[in-house]
């Protein structure tokens, strides 16, 4: 062994010498072939008493599995899930424990059997090359040549080229058909249910909100009028149109000249859909006027058109321009003037 | 014939219509009066002049250093004019006031005053200007609609307080407190007054019945165990993920080591 090691390290040195200027790191103390550990005879091979014990242990494990199966069956009947939700707990617990015992009993039993009682000797299998022998390779080439000769693939140019054409074009109809399978997105990402005159209503009841209801420091979770009564596509529409309504002191608002008319008496409405990845931003702090997104902690300043003050969001929350109608209810002046929610390709 | 006439007569006394209309007016008018008095946070809760004077004494010796001698507020504490009896009852009754030192948020601590003293201070603050009153007992019983309360809770409260009221973090050291074990009265008062950074949920946003439903939902969550087994403080993915990392992966590693180990 020692002589062999020495040879190897010499070899390594020579290697290093050749590539001295390179970046290759040649390990000086690389791990050699540890060889096979000496065979250790198991207790179960030495003593029939131990072998008998191991046999009993395996049998007990398999019997435990049988008990587990019956227990799971019994538990399913004994702890039914009823109208009372708390029954789910006992049902899941006992059914699950029974099935665990039933599966683990088989698994552990089988492994224990293999480890203690099945033949125990070391086997070494030499690796062989993945490359086939020369004969096999020659035979394979012969087969391809013969097939080409018999089919006339190389000889008959017309057939070959028309076949290439047919193969290239056959996926086309499928591509066109698959393209039309899903819903056509169209401009649905750019518009929401809000339009001129839509009343702001409470989520989930759909009761319209009067400007006088929104007292200082209040937060209203708002959906557009008509959404509460929808049946189809209700969630899709809500996911785009959800709005948060807040009233601040007028002097706290720092509004752009161009957006001065978008608020009403200190009441401002912003899209609740985060511009980062679309979580509902609704953690409003009354005194800091910060809106926090629970997913990635993007923070928006409500006093300054919800500009981003912290976190990964890159755009302010879109503002819904609002006003009041003749009866004093809050209404939208128009839809959002930009797409709500996270960025998308053509935005 | 005579029977029929008598029947007719007994059915329609000439006074019947008048009585029905009068009763209708009385009921709707009375009902409206009750409803509006609730919505307007019943300003006219009766406190005697003595109570107010006693309350003022307590206020001057315990609160005025931060809130000002006339409750007008100072740099250390906000004005209390118009915050109402409900604010005092919540802040002092939960031990948050009087505050000890400043920080991002005043924590809940041992209550410093007796029920009676809190009532007197509330009377004084309520006498300064109209504000939210201490809620009526009938809205504090957990006998409402827990399912509706749960829906309202998820829309209005869960983003900060967690879906089952386990609380959560806000910005810069502020947090939404745990709601387990908070009394119905304090829950109601927090909704109408908006303590610290919590927004206000006035009676036109969540009606008193809505608030009662929310209280019912929280009481239901308090009283019933989680249907899914041990909830790990209901903190969600962090606690659950840690559990799986330690015990799930630990178990798998243990089994792998046993599989590869040679038998004795």
CSV table of N, CA, C and O in Angstrom, one decimal, chain A residues 40-126:
chain,number,residue,atom,x,y,z
A,40,UNK,N,-17.1,-7.8,9.1
A,40,UNK,CA,-17.4,-8.0,10.5
A,40,UNK,C,-18.6,-8.9,10.6
A,40,UNK,O,-19.7,-8.6,9.9
A,41,UNK,N,-18.5,-10.0,11.3
A,41,UNK,CA,-19.6,-10.9,11.4
A,41,UNK,C,-20.7,-10.4,12.3
A,41,UNK,O,-20.4,-10.0,13.4
A,42,UNK,N,-22.0,-10.5,11.9
A,42,UNK,CA,-23.1,-9.9,12.7
A,42,UNK,C,-23.4,-10.9,13.8
A,42,UNK,O,-23.2,-12.1,13.7
A,43,UNK,N,-23.9,-10.4,14.9
A,43,UNK,CA,-24.4,-11.2,16.0
A,43,UNK,C,-25.4,-12.3,15.5
A,43,UNK,O,-25.4,-13.4,16.0
A,44,UNK,N,-26.2,-11.9,14.6
A,44,UNK,CA,-27.3,-12.8,14.1
A,44,UNK,C,-26.7,-14.0,13.3
A,44,UNK,O,-27.3,-15.0,13.2
A,45,UNK,N,-25.5,-13.7,12.8
A,45,UNK,CA,-24.8,-14.8,12.1
A,45,UNK,C,-24.0,-15.7,13.1
A,45,UNK,O,-23.8,-16.9,12.8
A,46,UNK,N,-23.6,-15.2,14.2
A,46,UNK,CA,-22.8,-15.9,15.2
A,46,UNK,C,-23.7,-16.8,16.1
A,46,UNK,O,-23.4,-17.9,16.5
A,47,UNK,N,-24.8,-16.1,16.5
A,47,UNK,CA,-25.6,-16.8,17.6
A,47,UNK,C,-27.1,-17.0,17.1
A,47,UNK,O,-27.7,-16.1,16.7
A,48,UNK,N,-27.5,-18.3,17.1
A,48,UNK,CA,-28.9,-18.6,16.7
A,48,UNK,C,-29.9,-17.9,17.5
A,48,UNK,O,-31.0,-17.6,17.1
A,49,UNK,N,-29.5,-17.6,18.8
A,49,UNK,CA,-30.5,-17.0,19.7
A,49,UNK,C,-30.8,-15.6,19.2
A,49,UNK,O,-31.9,-15.1,19.1
A,50,UNK,N,-29.7,-14.8,18.8
A,50,UNK,CA,-29.9,-13.5,18.2
A,50,UNK,C,-30.7,-13.5,16.9
A,50,UNK,O,-31.5,-12.7,16.7
A,51,UNK,N,-30.4,-14.6,16.1
A,51,UNK,CA,-31.1,-14.7,14.9
A,51,UNK,C,-32.6,-14.9,15.1
A,51,UNK,O,-33.5,-14.2,14.5
A,52,UNK,N,-32.9,-15.7,16.1
A,52,UNK,CA,-34.3,-16.0,16.5
A,52,UNK,C,-35.0,-14.7,17.0
A,52,UNK,O,-36.1,-14.4,16.6
A,53,UNK,N,-34.2,-13.9,17.8
A,53,UNK,CA,-34.8,-12.7,18.3
A,53,UNK,C,-35.1,-11.7,17.2
A,53,UNK,O,-36.2,-11.1,17.2
A,54,UNK,N,-34.2,-11.6,16.2
A,54,UNK,CA,-34.3,-10.7,15.1
A,54,UNK,C,-35.6,-11.1,14.3
A,54,UNK,O,-36.4,-10.2,13.9
A,55,UNK,N,-35.7,-12.4,14.1
A,55,UNK,CA,-36.9,-12.9,13.4
A,55,UNK,C,-38.2,-12.5,14.1
A,55,UNK,O,-39.1,-12.0,13.5
A,56,UNK,N,-38.2,-12.6,15.5
A,56,UNK,CA,-39.4,-12.2,16.2
A,56,UNK,C,-39.6,-10.7,16.1
A,56,UNK,O,-40.7,-10.2,15.9
A,57,UNK,N,-38.5,-9.9,16.1
A,57,UNK,CA,-38.7,-8.4,16.0
A,57,UNK,C,-39.3,-8.1,14.7
A,57,UNK,O,-40.3,-7.2,14.7
A,58,UNK,N,-38.9,-8.7,13.6
A,58,UNK,CA,-39.5,-8.4,12.3
A,58,UNK,C,-40.9,-8.7,12.3
A,58,UNK,O,-41.8,-8.0,11.8
A,59,UNK,N,-41.3,-9.9,12.9
A,59,UNK,CA,-42.7,-10.4,12.9
A,59,UNK,C,-43.5,-9.4,13.7
A,59,UNK,O,-44.6,-9.0,13.3
A,60,UNK,N,-42.9,-8.9,14.9
A,60,UNK,CA,-43.7,-8.0,15.7
A,60,UNK,C,-44.0,-6.7,14.9
A,60,UNK,O,-45.1,-6.1,14.9
A,61,UNK,N,-42.9,-6.2,14.2
A,61,UNK,CA,-43.1,-5.0,13.4
A,61,UNK,C,-44.2,-5.2,12.3
A,61,UNK,O,-45.1,-4.3,12.2
A,62,UNK,N,-44.2,-6.3,11.7
A,62,UNK,CA,-45.3,-6.6,10.7
A,62,UNK,C,-46.7,-6.7,11.4
A,62,UNK,O,-47.7,-6.2,10.9
A,63,UNK,N,-46.7,-7.3,12.6
A,63,UNK,CA,-48.0,-7.4,13.3
A,63,UNK,C,-48.4,-6.0,13.7
A,63,UNK,O,-49.6,-5.7,13.7
A,64,UNK,N,-47.5,-5.1,14.1
A,64,UNK,CA,-47.8,-3.7,14.5
A,64,UNK,C,-48.5,-3.0,13.3
A,64,UNK,O,-49.5,-2.3,13.4
A,65,UNK,N,-48.0,-3.3,12.1
A,65,UNK,CA,-48.5,-2.7,10.9
A,65,UNK,C,-50.0,-3.2,10.7
A,65,UNK,O,-50.9,-2.4,10.4
A,66,UNK,N,-50.2,-4.5,11.0
A,66,UNK,CA,-51.6,-5.0,10.9
A,66,UNK,C,-52.5,-4.3,11.9
A,66,UNK,O,-53.6,-3.9,11.6
A,67,UNK,N,-52.0,-4.1,13.1
A,67,UNK,CA,-52.8,-3.5,14.2
A,67,UNK,C,-53.1,-2.0,13.7
A,67,UNK,O,-54.2,-1.5,13.8
A,68,UNK,N,-52.0,-1.3,13.1
A,68,UNK,CA,-52.2,0.0,12.7
A,68,UNK,C,-53.3,0.1,11.6
A,68,UNK,O,-54.1,1.0,11.6
A,69,UNK,N,-53.3,-0.9,10.7
A,69,UNK,CA,-54.3,-0.8,9.6
A,69,UNK,C,-55.7,-1.0,10.2
A,69,UNK,O,-56.6,-0.2,9.9
A,70,UNK,N,-55.9,-1.9,11.1
A,70,UNK,CA,-57.2,-2.1,11.8
A,70,UNK,C,-57.6,-0.9,12.6
A,70,UNK,O,-58.7,-0.4,12.6
A,71,UNK,N,-56.6,-0.3,13.3
A,71,UNK,CA,-56.8,0.9,14.1
A,71,UNK,C,-57.3,2.1,13.2
A,71,UNK,O,-58.2,2.8,13.6
A,72,UNK,N,-56.6,2.2,12.0
A,72,UNK,CA,-57.0,3.3,11.1
A,72,UNK,C,-58.5,3.1,10.7
A,72,UNK,O,-59.3,4.1,10.6
A,73,UNK,N,-58.8,1.9,10.3
A,73,UNK,CA,-60.2,1.6,9.9
A,73,UNK,C,-61.2,1.9,11.0
A,73,UNK,O,-62.2,2.6,10.8
A,74,UNK,N,-60.8,1.5,12.2
A,74,UNK,CA,-61.7,1.7,13.4
A,74,UNK,C,-61.8,3.2,13.6
A,74,UNK,O,-62.9,3.8,13.9
A,75,UNK,N,-60.7,4.0,13.6
A,75,UNK,CA,-60.7,5.4,13.9
A,75,UNK,C,-61.6,6.2,12.9
A,75,UNK,O,-62.3,7.1,13.2
A,76,UNK,N,-61.5,5.7,11.6
A,76,UNK,CA,-62.3,6.4,10.6
A,76,UNK,C,-63.8,6.3,10.9
A,76,UNK,O,-64.5,7.3,10.7
A,77,UNK,N,-64.2,5.2,11.5
A,77,UNK,CA,-65.6,5.0,11.8
A,77,UNK,C,-65.9,5.7,13.2
A,77,UNK,O,-66.9,6.3,13.4
A,78,UNK,N,-65.0,5.5,14.1
A,78,UNK,CA,-65.2,6.0,15.5
A,78,UNK,C,-65.1,7.5,15.6
A,78,UNK,O,-65.8,8.1,16.5
A,79,UNK,N,-64.4,8.2,14.8
A,79,UNK,CA,-64.3,9.6,14.8
A,79,UNK,C,-64.7,10.3,13.5
A,79,UNK,O,-63.9,10.7,12.7
A,80,UNK,N,-66.0,10.2,13.2
A,80,UNK,CA,-66.4,10.7,11.9
A,80,UNK,C,-66.3,12.3,11.9
A,80,UNK,O,-66.4,12.9,12.9
A,81,UNK,N,-66.2,12.8,10.7
A,81,UNK,CA,-66.3,14.3,10.5
A,81,UNK,C,-67.7,14.7,10.4
A,81,UNK,O,-68.4,14.2,9.5
A,82,UNK,N,-68.2,15.5,11.3
A,82,UNK,CA,-69.6,15.9,11.3
A,82,UNK,C,-69.7,17.4,10.9
A,82,UNK,O,-68.7,18.0,10.5
A,83,UNK,N,-70.9,18.0,11.1
A,83,UNK,CA,-71.1,19.4,10.9
A,83,UNK,C,-70.1,20.2,11.8
A,83,UNK,O,-69.7,21.3,11.4
A,84,UNK,N,-69.8,19.7,13.0
A,84,UNK,CA,-68.9,20.4,13.9
A,84,UNK,C,-67.5,20.3,13.4
A,84,UNK,O,-66.9,19.2,13.4
A,85,UNK,N,-66.9,21.4,13.1
A,85,UNK,CA,-65.6,21.5,12.5
A,85,UNK,C,-64.5,20.8,13.4
A,85,UNK,O,-63.5,20.3,12.9
A,86,UNK,N,-64.7,20.9,14.7
A,86,UNK,CA,-63.7,20.5,15.6
A,86,UNK,C,-63.5,18.9,15.5
A,86,UNK,O,-62.5,18.4,16.0
A,87,UNK,N,-64.4,18.2,14.9
A,87,UNK,CA,-64.3,16.8,14.8
A,87,UNK,C,-63.2,16.4,13.8
A,87,UNK,O,-62.7,15.3,13.8
A,88,UNK,N,-62.9,17.4,12.9
A,88,UNK,CA,-61.8,17.1,11.9
A,88,UNK,C,-60.5,16.7,12.6
A,88,UNK,O,-59.8,15.8,12.2
A,89,UNK,N,-60.3,17.4,13.8
A,89,UNK,CA,-59.0,17.2,14.5
A,89,UNK,C,-58.8,15.8,15.0
A,89,UNK,O,-57.8,15.1,14.7
A,90,UNK,N,-59.8,15.2,15.7
A,90,UNK,CA,-59.7,13.8,16.2
A,90,UNK,C,-59.6,12.9,15.0
A,90,UNK,O,-58.8,11.9,15.1
A,91,UNK,N,-60.4,13.1,14.0
A,91,UNK,CA,-60.5,12.2,12.8
A,91,UNK,C,-59.1,12.1,12.2
A,91,UNK,O,-58.5,11.1,12.0
A,92,UNK,N,-58.5,13.3,11.9
A,92,UNK,CA,-57.2,13.4,11.3
A,92,UNK,C,-56.1,12.7,12.1
A,92,UNK,O,-55.3,12.0,11.7
A,93,UNK,N,-56.2,13.1,13.4
A,93,UNK,CA,-55.1,12.6,14.3
A,93,UNK,C,-55.1,11.1,14.4
A,93,UNK,O,-54.1,10.4,14.1
A,94,UNK,N,-56.2,10.4,14.7
A,94,UNK,CA,-56.2,9.0,15.0
A,94,UNK,C,-56.1,8.2,13.7
A,94,UNK,O,-55.4,7.2,13.6
A,95,UNK,N,-56.8,8.7,12.6
A,95,UNK,CA,-56.7,8.0,11.3
A,95,UNK,C,-55.2,8.1,10.8
A,95,UNK,O,-54.6,7.1,10.4
A,96,UNK,N,-54.6,9.3,11.0
A,96,UNK,CA,-53.2,9.5,10.6
A,96,UNK,C,-52.3,8.6,11.4
A,96,UNK,O,-51.4,8.0,10.8
A,97,UNK,N,-52.5,8.5,12.7
A,97,UNK,CA,-51.6,7.7,13.5
A,97,UNK,C,-51.7,6.2,13.1
A,97,UNK,O,-50.7,5.5,13.0
A,98,UNK,N,-52.9,5.8,12.9
A,98,UNK,CA,-53.1,4.4,12.5
A,98,UNK,C,-52.4,4.1,11.2
A,98,UNK,O,-51.7,3.1,11.0
A,99,UNK,N,-52.5,5.0,10.2
A,99,UNK,CA,-51.9,4.7,8.9
A,99,UNK,C,-50.4,4.8,9.0
A,99,UNK,O,-49.7,4.1,8.3
A,100,UNK,N,-49.9,5.7,9.8
A,100,UNK,CA,-48.5,5.9,10.0
A,100,UNK,C,-47.9,4.5,10.6
A,100,UNK,O,-46.9,4.0,10.1
A,101,UNK,N,-48.6,4.0,11.6
A,101,UNK,CA,-48.1,2.7,12.2
A,101,UNK,C,-48.2,1.6,11.2
A,101,UNK,O,-47.2,0.8,11.0
A,102,UNK,N,-49.2,1.6,10.3
A,102,UNK,CA,-49.4,0.6,9.4
A,102,UNK,C,-48.3,0.6,8.3
A,102,UNK,O,-47.7,-0.4,7.9
A,103,UNK,N,-47.9,1.8,7.8
A,103,UNK,CA,-46.9,1.9,6.8
A,103,UNK,C,-45.5,1.8,7.4
A,103,UNK,O,-44.6,1.1,6.9
A,104,UNK,N,-45.2,2.4,8.6
A,104,UNK,CA,-43.9,2.4,9.2
A,104,UNK,C,-43.6,0.9,9.6
A,104,UNK,O,-42.5,0.5,9.5
A,105,UNK,N,-44.6,0.2,10.1
A,105,UNK,CA,-44.4,-1.2,10.5
A,105,UNK,C,-43.9,-2.0,9.3
A,105,UNK,O,-42.9,-2.8,9.5
A,106,UNK,N,-44.4,-1.9,8.2
A,106,UNK,CA,-44.0,-2.6,7.0
A,106,UNK,C,-42.5,-2.2,6.6
A,106,UNK,O,-41.6,-3.0,6.5
A,107,UNK,N,-42.3,-0.9,6.6
A,107,UNK,CA,-41.1,-0.3,6.1
A,107,UNK,C,-39.9,-0.7,7.1
A,107,UNK,O,-38.9,-1.3,6.6
A,108,UNK,N,-40.1,-0.4,8.3
A,108,UNK,CA,-39.1,-0.7,9.3
A,108,UNK,C,-38.8,-2.2,9.4
A,108,UNK,O,-37.7,-2.6,9.5
A,109,UNK,N,-39.9,-3.0,9.4
A,109,UNK,CA,-39.8,-4.4,9.4
A,109,UNK,C,-38.9,-4.9,8.3
A,109,UNK,O,-38.0,-5.8,8.5
A,110,UNK,N,-39.2,-4.5,7.1
A,110,UNK,CA,-38.5,-5.0,5.9
A,110,UNK,C,-37.0,-4.6,6.0
A,110,UNK,O,-36.2,-5.4,5.7
A,111,UNK,N,-36.7,-3.4,6.4
A,111,UNK,CA,-35.3,-3.0,6.5
A,111,UNK,C,-34.6,-3.7,7.6
A,111,UNK,O,-33.5,-4.2,7.4
A,112,UNK,N,-35.3,-3.9,8.7
A,112,UNK,CA,-34.7,-4.7,9.8
A,112,UNK,C,-34.4,-6.1,9.4
A,112,UNK,O,-33.3,-6.7,9.7
A,113,UNK,N,-35.3,-6.7,8.7
A,113,UNK,CA,-35.1,-8.1,8.1
A,113,UNK,C,-33.9,-8.1,7.2
A,113,UNK,O,-33.0,-8.9,7.4
A,114,UNK,N,-33.8,-7.2,6.3
A,114,UNK,CA,-32.7,-7.1,5.4
A,114,UNK,C,-31.4,-6.9,6.1
A,114,UNK,O,-30.4,-7.6,5.8
A,115,UNK,N,-31.4,-6.1,7.1
A,115,UNK,CA,-30.1,-5.7,7.8
A,115,UNK,C,-29.7,-6.9,8.7
A,115,UNK,O,-28.5,-7.0,8.9
A,116,UNK,N,-30.6,-7.6,9.3
A,116,UNK,CA,-30.2,-8.6,10.3
A,116,UNK,C,-30.1,-10.0,9.8
A,116,UNK,O,-29.3,-10.8,10.3
A,117,UNK,N,-31.0,-10.4,8.9
A,117,UNK,CA,-31.2,-11.8,8.6
A,117,UNK,C,-30.8,-12.1,7.2
A,117,UNK,O,-30.4,-13.3,6.9
A,118,UNK,N,-30.9,-11.2,6.2
A,118,UNK,CA,-30.6,-11.6,4.8
A,118,UNK,C,-29.1,-11.7,4.7
A,118,UNK,O,-28.3,-11.1,5.6
A,119,UNK,N,-28.5,-12.4,3.7
A,119,UNK,CA,-27.1,-12.6,3.6
A,119,UNK,C,-26.3,-11.4,3.7
A,119,UNK,O,-26.6,-10.3,3.2
A,120,UNK,N,-25.1,-11.5,4.4
A,120,UNK,CA,-24.3,-10.3,4.7
A,120,UNK,C,-22.9,-10.6,4.2
A,120,UNK,O,-22.1,-11.2,4.8
A,121,UNK,N,-22.6,-10.2,3.0
A,121,UNK,CA,-21.3,-10.2,2.5
A,121,UNK,C,-21.0,-9.0,1.5
A,121,UNK,O,-22.0,-8.5,0.9
A,122,UNK,N,-19.8,-8.6,1.4
A,122,UNK,CA,-19.5,-7.4,0.6
A,122,UNK,C,-19.3,-7.9,-0.8
A,122,UNK,O,-18.7,-8.9,-1.1
A,123,UNK,N,-19.8,-7.1,-1.8
A,123,UNK,CA,-19.6,-7.4,-3.2
A,123,UNK,C,-19.0,-6.2,-3.9
A,123,UNK,O,-19.4,-5.1,-3.6
A,124,UNK,N,-18.0,-6.5,-4.7
A,124,UNK,CA,-17.5,-5.3,-5.4
A,124,UNK,C,-17.7,-5.6,-6.9
A,124,UNK,O,-17.5,-6.7,-7.4
A,125,UNK,N,-18.3,-4.6,-7.6
A,125,UNK,CA,-18.6,-4.7,-9.0
A,125,UNK,C,-17.7,-3.7,-9.7
A,125,UNK,O,-17.7,-2.5,-9.4
A,126,UNK,N,-16.9,-4.3,-10.7
A,126,UNK,CA,-16.0,-3.4,-11.4
A,126,UNK,C,-16.8,-2.6,-12.4
A,126,UNK,O,-17.8,-3.0,-13.0
